[in-house]
Amino acid sequence: MDAHDWLALVTVFVLLLLSAFFAGSETALTASSRASMARLEKQGNRRAGIVNRLLEQRERLLGALLFGNNAVNIAASALATHLLLTWFGDVGVVVIEQQRQHMRRKLAALFGA
């Protein structure tokens, strides 16, 4: 592995962290209680005020979070595919397809789909 490969691996890892950030932000902001946030803001909590201002434009917020999450997921997937194709050739595509099918089976078992 050369420096380019290491840089690509680090980039994929950073993109996955960003994906987790976007997903966690979406979950946290949509699960937050408006009543609790209003109460905390009245008590002087500045962070609750920020959350309330964000939630005033819920559709715009969700759109931005979903766009960000999709963008980093696509970039991570494309970069990982490029790396596997570089390292393993066409067998790299088989590895990706096997992992995708494996995840689909796990999700179907988990959610009963």
Coordinates of N, CA and C in Angstrom, one line a residue, residues 36-95:
S36 N -39.8 20.2 26.3 CA -38.6 20.2 27.2 C -37.6 21.2 26.7
M37 N -37.5 21.4 25.4 CA -36.6 22.4 24.9 C -37.1 23.8 25.2
A38 N -38.4 24.0 25.1 CA -38.9 25.3 25.5 C -38.7 25.6 27.0
R39 N -38.9 24.6 27.8 CA -38.7 24.8 29.3 C -37.2 25.1 29.6
L40 N -36.3 24.3 28.9 CA -34.9 24.6 29.1 C -34.5 26.0 28.7
E41 N -35.1 26.4 27.5 CA -34.7 27.7 27.0 C -35.2 28.8 28.0
K42 N -36.4 28.7 28.5 CA -36.9 29.6 29.5 C -36.0 29.7 30.8
Q43 N -35.4 28.5 31.1 CA -34.5 28.5 32.2 C -33.1 29.1 31.9
G44 N -32.9 29.5 30.7 CA -31.6 30.1 30.3 C -30.6 29.2 29.6
N45 N -31.0 28.0 29.2 CA -30.1 27.1 28.5 C -30.0 27.6 27.1
R46 N -28.8 28.0 26.8 CA -28.5 28.6 25.4 C -28.6 27.5 24.3
R47 N -28.2 26.3 24.7 CA -28.2 25.2 23.7 C -29.6 24.8 23.3
A48 N -30.5 24.8 24.3 CA -31.9 24.6 24.0 C -32.5 25.6 23.1
G49 N -32.1 26.9 23.2 CA -32.5 27.9 22.3 C -32.0 27.6 20.9
I50 N -30.8 27.1 20.7 CA -30.3 26.8 19.4 C -31.1 25.7 18.8
V51 N -31.4 24.7 19.6 CA -32.3 23.5 19.1 C -33.6 24.1 18.7
N52 N -34.2 24.9 19.5 CA -35.5 25.5 19.1 C -35.5 26.2 17.8
R53 N -34.5 27.0 17.6 CA -34.3 27.8 16.3 C -34.2 26.8 15.2
L54 N -33.4 25.8 15.4 CA -33.2 24.8 14.3 C -34.6 24.1 14.0
L55 N -35.3 23.7 15.0 CA -36.6 23.0 14.8 C -37.7 23.9 14.3
E56 N -37.5 25.2 14.3 CA -38.5 26.1 13.7 C -38.5 25.9 12.2
Q57 N -37.4 25.4 11.6 CA -37.4 25.1 10.2 C -37.1 23.6 10.0
R58 N -37.9 22.8 10.5 CA -37.7 21.3 10.6 C -37.5 20.7 9.2
E59 N -38.3 21.1 8.2 CA -38.1 20.5 6.9 C -36.8 20.8 6.3
R60 N -36.4 22.1 6.4 CA -35.1 22.5 5.9 C -33.9 21.8 6.6
L61 N -34.1 21.7 7.9 CA -33.1 21.0 8.7 C -32.9 19.5 8.3
L62 N -34.1 18.8 8.2 CA -34.0 17.4 7.8 C -33.5 17.2 6.4
G63 N -33.9 18.1 5.5 CA -33.3 18.1 4.1 C -31.8 18.2 4.1
A64 N -31.3 19.1 4.9 CA -29.9 19.4 4.9 C -29.2 18.1 5.5
L65 N -29.7 17.6 6.6 CA -29.1 16.4 7.2 C -29.1 15.2 6.3
L66 N -30.2 15.0 5.7 CA -30.3 13.8 4.7 C -29.4 14.0 3.5
F67 N -29.4 15.2 3.0 CA -28.5 15.5 1.9 C -27.0 15.2 2.3
G68 N -26.6 15.8 3.4 CA -25.3 15.6 3.9 C -24.9 14.1 4.1
N69 N -25.9 13.4 4.7 CA -25.6 12.0 4.9 C -25.5 11.2 3.6
N70 N -26.4 11.5 2.7 CA -26.3 10.8 1.4 C -25.0 11.1 0.6
A71 N -24.7 12.4 0.7 CA -23.4 12.8 0.0 C -22.2 12.1 0.5
V72 N -22.1 12.0 1.9 CA -20.9 11.4 2.4 C -20.9 9.9 2.2
N73 N -22.1 9.3 2.3 CA -22.3 7.8 2.0 C -21.9 7.5 0.6
I74 N -22.3 8.3 -0.4 CA -22.0 8.0 -1.8 C -20.5 8.2 -2.0
A75 N -19.9 9.2 -1.4 CA -18.5 9.4 -1.6 C -17.7 8.3 -0.9
A76 N -18.1 7.9 0.3 CA -17.4 6.7 0.9 C -17.5 5.5 0.1
S77 N -18.7 5.2 -0.4 CA -18.9 4.0 -1.2 C -18.1 4.0 -2.5
A78 N -18.0 5.2 -3.2 CA -17.3 5.3 -4.4 C -15.8 5.1 -4.2
L79 N -15.3 5.7 -3.1 CA -13.9 5.6 -2.8 C -13.5 4.2 -2.4
A80 N -14.3 3.6 -1.5 CA -14.1 2.2 -1.1 C -14.1 1.3 -2.3
T81 N -15.0 1.5 -3.2 CA -15.1 0.7 -4.5 C -13.8 0.8 -5.3
H82 N -13.4 2.1 -5.4 CA -12.2 2.3 -6.2 C -11.0 1.6 -5.5
L83 N -10.9 1.7 -4.2 CA -9.8 1.0 -3.5 C -9.8 -0.5 -3.8
L84 N -11.0 -1.1 -3.6 CA -11.1 -2.6 -3.7 C -10.8 -3.0 -5.2
L85 N -11.3 -2.2 -6.1 CA -11.0 -2.5 -7.5 C -9.5 -2.4 -7.8
T86 N -8.8 -1.4 -7.2 CA -7.4 -1.2 -7.4 C -6.6 -2.3 -6.8
W87 N -7.0 -2.8 -5.6 CA -6.3 -3.8 -4.9 C -6.6 -5.2 -5.5
F88 N -7.8 -5.5 -5.8 CA -8.2 -6.9 -6.1 C -8.8 -7.0 -7.5
G89 N -8.9 -6.0 -8.3 CA -9.4 -6.1 -9.6 C -10.9 -6.4 -9.6
D90 N -11.3 -7.2 -10.5 CA -12.8 -7.5 -10.6 C -13.2 -8.3 -9.4
V91 N -12.3 -9.0 -8.7 CA -12.7 -9.7 -7.5 C -13.2 -8.7 -6.4
G92 N -12.7 -7.5 -6.4 CA -13.1 -6.4 -5.5 C -14.6 -6.2 -5.6
V93 N -15.1 -6.2 -6.8 CA -16.5 -6.0 -7.0 C -17.3 -7.2 -6.4
V94 N -16.8 -8.4 -6.5 CA -17.5 -9.5 -5.9 C -17.5 -9.4 -4.4
V95 N -16.4 -8.9 -3.8 CA -16.3 -8.7 -2.3 C -17.4 -7.7 -1.9

